[in-house]
mmCIF file with all atom_site columns, C-alpha atoms in Angstrom:
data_model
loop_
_atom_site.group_PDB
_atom_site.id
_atom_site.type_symbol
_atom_site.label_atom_id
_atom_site.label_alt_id
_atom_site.label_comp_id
_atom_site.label_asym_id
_atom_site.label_entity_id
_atom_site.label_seq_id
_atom_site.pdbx_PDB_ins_code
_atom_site.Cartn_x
_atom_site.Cartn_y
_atom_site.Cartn_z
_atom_site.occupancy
_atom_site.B_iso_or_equiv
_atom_site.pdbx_formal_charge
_atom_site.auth_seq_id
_atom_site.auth_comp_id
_atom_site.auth_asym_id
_atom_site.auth_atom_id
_atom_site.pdbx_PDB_model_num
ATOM 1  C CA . UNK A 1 1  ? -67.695 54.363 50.262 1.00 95.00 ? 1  UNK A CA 1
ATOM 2  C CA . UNK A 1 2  ? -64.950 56.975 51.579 1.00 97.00 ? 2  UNK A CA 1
ATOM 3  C CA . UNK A 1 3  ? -65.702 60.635 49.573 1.00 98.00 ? 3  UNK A CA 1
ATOM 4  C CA . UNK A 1 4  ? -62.757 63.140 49.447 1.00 98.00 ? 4  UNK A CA 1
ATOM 5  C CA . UNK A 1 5  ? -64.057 66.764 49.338 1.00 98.00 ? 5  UNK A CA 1
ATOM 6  C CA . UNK A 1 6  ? -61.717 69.400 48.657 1.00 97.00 ? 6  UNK A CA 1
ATOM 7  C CA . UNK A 1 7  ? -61.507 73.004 48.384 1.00 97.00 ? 7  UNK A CA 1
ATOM 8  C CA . UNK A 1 8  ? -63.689 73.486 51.170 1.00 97.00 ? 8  UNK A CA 1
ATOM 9  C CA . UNK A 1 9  ? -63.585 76.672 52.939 1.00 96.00 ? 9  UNK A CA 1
ATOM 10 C CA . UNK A 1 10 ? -61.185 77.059 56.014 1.00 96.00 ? 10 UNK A CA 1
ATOM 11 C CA . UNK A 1 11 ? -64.783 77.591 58.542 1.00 95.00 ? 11 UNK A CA 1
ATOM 12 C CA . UNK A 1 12 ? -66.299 74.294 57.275 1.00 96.00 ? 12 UNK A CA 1
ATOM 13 C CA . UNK A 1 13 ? -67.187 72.105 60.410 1.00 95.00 ? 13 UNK A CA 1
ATOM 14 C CA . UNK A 1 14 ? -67.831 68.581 60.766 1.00 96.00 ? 14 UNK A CA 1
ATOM 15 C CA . UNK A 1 15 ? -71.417 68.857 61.152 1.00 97.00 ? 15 UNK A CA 1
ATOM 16 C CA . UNK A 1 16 ? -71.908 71.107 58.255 1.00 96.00 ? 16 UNK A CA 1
ATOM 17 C CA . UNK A 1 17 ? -69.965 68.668 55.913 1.00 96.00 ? 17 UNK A CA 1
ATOM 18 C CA . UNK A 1 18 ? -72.593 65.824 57.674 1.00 97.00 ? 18 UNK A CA 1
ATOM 19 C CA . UNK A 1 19 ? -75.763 67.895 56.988 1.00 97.00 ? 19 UNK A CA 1
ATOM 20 C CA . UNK A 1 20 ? -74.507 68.525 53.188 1.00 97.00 ? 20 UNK A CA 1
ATOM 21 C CA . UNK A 1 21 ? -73.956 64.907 52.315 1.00 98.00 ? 21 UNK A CA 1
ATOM 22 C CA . UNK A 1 22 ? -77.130 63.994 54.580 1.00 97.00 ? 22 UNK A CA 1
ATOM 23 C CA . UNK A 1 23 ? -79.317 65.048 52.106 1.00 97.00 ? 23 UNK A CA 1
ATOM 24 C CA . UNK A 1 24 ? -78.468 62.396 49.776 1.00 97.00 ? 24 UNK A CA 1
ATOM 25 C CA . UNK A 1 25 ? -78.560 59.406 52.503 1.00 97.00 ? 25 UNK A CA 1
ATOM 26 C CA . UNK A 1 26 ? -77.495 58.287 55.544 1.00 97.00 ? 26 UNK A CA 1
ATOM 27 C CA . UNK A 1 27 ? -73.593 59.886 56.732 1.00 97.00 ? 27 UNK A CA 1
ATOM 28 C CA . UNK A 1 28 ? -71.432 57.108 58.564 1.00 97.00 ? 28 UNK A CA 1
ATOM 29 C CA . UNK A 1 29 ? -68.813 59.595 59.047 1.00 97.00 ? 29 UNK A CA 1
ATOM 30 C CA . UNK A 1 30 ? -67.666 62.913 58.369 1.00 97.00 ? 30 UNK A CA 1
ATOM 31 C CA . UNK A 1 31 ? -64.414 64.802 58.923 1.00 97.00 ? 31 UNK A CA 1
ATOM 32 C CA . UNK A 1 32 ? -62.779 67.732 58.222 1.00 97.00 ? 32 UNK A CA 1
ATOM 33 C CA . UNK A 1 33 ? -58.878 67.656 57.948 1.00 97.00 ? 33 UNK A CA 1
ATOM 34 C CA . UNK A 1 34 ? -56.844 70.342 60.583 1.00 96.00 ? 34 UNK A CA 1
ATOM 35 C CA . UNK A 1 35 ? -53.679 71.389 60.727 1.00 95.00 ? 35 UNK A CA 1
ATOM 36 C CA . UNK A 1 36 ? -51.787 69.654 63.655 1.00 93.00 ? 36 UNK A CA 1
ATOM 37 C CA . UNK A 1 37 ? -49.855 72.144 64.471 1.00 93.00 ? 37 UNK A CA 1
ATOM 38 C CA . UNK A 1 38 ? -51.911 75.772 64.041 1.00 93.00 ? 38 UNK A CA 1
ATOM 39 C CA . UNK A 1 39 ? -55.060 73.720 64.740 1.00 93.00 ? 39 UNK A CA 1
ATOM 40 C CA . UNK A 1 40 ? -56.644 75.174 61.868 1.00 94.00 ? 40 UNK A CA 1
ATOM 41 C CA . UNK A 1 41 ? -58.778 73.457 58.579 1.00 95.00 ? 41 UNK A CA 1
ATOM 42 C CA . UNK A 1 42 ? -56.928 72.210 55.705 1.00 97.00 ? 42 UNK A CA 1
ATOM 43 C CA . UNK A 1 43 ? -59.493 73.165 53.509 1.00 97.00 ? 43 UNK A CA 1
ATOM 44 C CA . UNK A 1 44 ? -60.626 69.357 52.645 1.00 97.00 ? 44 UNK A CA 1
ATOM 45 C CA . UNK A 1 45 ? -61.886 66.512 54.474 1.00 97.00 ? 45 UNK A CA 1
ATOM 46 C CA . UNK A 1 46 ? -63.695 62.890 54.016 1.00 98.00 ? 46 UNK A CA 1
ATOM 47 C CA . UNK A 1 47 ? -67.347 61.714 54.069 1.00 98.00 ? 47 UNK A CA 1
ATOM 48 C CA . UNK A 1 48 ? -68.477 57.666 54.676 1.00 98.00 ? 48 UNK A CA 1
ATOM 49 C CA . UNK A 1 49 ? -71.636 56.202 53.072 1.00 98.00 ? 49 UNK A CA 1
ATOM 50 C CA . UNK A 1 50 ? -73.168 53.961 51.285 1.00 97.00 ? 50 UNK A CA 1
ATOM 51 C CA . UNK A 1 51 ? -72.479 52.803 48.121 1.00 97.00 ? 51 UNK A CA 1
ATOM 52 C CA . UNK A 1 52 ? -75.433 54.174 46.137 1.00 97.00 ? 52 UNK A CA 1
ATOM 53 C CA . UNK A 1 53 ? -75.684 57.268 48.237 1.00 97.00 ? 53 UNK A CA 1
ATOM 54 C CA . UNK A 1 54 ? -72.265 58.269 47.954 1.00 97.00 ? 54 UNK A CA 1
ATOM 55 C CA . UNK A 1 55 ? -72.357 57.993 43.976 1.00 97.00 ? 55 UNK A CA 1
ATOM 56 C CA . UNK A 1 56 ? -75.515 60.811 44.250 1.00 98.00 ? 56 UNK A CA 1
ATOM 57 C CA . UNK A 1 57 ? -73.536 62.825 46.240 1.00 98.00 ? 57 UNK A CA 1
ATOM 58 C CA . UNK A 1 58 ? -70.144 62.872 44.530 1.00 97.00 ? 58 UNK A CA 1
ATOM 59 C CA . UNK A 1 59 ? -72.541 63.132 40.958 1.00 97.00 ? 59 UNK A CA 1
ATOM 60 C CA . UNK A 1 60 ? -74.444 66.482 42.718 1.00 97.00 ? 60 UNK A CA 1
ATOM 61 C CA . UNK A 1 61 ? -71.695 67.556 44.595 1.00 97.00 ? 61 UNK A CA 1
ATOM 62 C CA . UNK A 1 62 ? -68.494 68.107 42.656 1.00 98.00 ? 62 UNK A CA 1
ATOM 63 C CA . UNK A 1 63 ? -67.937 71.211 41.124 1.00 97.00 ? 63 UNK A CA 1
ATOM 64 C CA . UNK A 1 64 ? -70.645 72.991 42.600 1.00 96.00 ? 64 UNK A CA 1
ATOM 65 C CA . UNK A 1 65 ? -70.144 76.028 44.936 1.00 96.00 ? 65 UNK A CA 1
ATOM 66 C CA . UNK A 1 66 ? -70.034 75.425 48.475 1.00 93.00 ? 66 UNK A CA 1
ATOM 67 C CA . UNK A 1 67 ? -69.071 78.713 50.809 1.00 91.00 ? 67 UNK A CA 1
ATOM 68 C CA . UNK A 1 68 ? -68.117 80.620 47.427 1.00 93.00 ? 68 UNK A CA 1
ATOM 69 C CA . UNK A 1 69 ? -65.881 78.143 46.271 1.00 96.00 ? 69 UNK A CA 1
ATOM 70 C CA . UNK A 1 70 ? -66.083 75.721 43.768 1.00 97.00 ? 70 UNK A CA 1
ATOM 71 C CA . UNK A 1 71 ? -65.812 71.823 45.657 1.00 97.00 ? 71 UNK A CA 1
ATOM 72 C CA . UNK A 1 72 ? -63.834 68.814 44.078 1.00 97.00 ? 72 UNK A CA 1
ATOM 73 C CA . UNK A 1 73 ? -65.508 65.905 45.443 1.00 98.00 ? 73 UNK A CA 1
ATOM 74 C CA . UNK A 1 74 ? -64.840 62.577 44.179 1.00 97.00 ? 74 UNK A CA 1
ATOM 75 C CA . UNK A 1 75 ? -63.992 58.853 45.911 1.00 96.00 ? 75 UNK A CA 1
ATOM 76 C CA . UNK A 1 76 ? -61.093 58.323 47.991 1.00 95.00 ? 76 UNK A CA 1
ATOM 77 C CA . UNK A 1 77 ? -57.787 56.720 46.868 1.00 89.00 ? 77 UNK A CA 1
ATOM 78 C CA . UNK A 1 78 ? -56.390 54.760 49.475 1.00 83.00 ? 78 UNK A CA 1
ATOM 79 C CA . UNK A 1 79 ? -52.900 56.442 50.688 1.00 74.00 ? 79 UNK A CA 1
ATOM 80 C CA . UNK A 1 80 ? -50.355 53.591 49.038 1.00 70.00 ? 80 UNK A CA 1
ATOM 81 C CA . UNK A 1 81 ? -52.388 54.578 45.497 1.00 58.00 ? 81 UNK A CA 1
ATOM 82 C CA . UNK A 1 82 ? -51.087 58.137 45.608 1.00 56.00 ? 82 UNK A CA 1
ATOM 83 C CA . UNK A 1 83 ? -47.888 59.279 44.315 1.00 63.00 ? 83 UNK A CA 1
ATOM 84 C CA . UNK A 1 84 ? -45.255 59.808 46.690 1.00 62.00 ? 84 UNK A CA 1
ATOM 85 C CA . UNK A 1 85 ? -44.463 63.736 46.852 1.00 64.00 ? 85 UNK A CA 1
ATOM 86 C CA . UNK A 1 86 ? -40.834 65.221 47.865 1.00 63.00 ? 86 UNK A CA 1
ATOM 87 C CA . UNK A 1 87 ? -41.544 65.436 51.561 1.00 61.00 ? 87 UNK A CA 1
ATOM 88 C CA . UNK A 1 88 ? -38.324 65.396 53.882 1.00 61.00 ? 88 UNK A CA 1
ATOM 89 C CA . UNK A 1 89 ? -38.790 65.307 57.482 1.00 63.00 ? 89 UNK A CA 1
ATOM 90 C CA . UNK A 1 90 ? -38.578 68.479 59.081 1.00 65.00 ? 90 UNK A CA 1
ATOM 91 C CA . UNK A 1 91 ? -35.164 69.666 59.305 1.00 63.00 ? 91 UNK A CA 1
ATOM 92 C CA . UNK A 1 92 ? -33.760 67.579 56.867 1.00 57.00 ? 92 UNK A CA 1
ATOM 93 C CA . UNK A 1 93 ? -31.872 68.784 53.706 1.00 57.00 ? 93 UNK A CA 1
ATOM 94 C CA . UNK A 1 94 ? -30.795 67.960 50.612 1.00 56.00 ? 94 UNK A CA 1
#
């Protein structure tokens, strides 16, 4: 199961996203989503587990506070699910 957590704060690392979900099974992955230009944390990332585990997690997870802010965590909608948004290429205008 692929977990989207977001809202996370900008210092979240890898590992501590791994540890958090850890503690409802076994972590198959963990990211955190940065920036590609400044380098930097977009404040969400993703989380791979099982099944079962991953249904805990998102259950105990969402909503509750996680470095003072309150975490949306939930399962992952593939990219072709999600609405296309009014991004241009850079440069181009209307």
């Amino acid at each position: 199961m692929n977990i989207y957590v977001g809202n996370l704060p900008y210092s979240t690392t890898r590992e501590e996203l791994e540890a958090l979900f850890g503690e409802f099974g076994a972590v198959e992955a963990a990211r955190v989503v940065m920036d590609r230009e400044s380098g930097r944390s977009k404040g969400f990332g993703f989380v791979e587990m099982a099944d079962e585990a991953g249904k805990l997690a998102i259950e105990k997870l969402n909503g509750s506070e996680i470095g003072g802010r309150k975490a949306v965590v939930n399962e992952a909608r593939p990219r072709e699910d999600r609405p296309r948004t009014g991004f241009r290429p850079r440069g181009e205008r209307r």
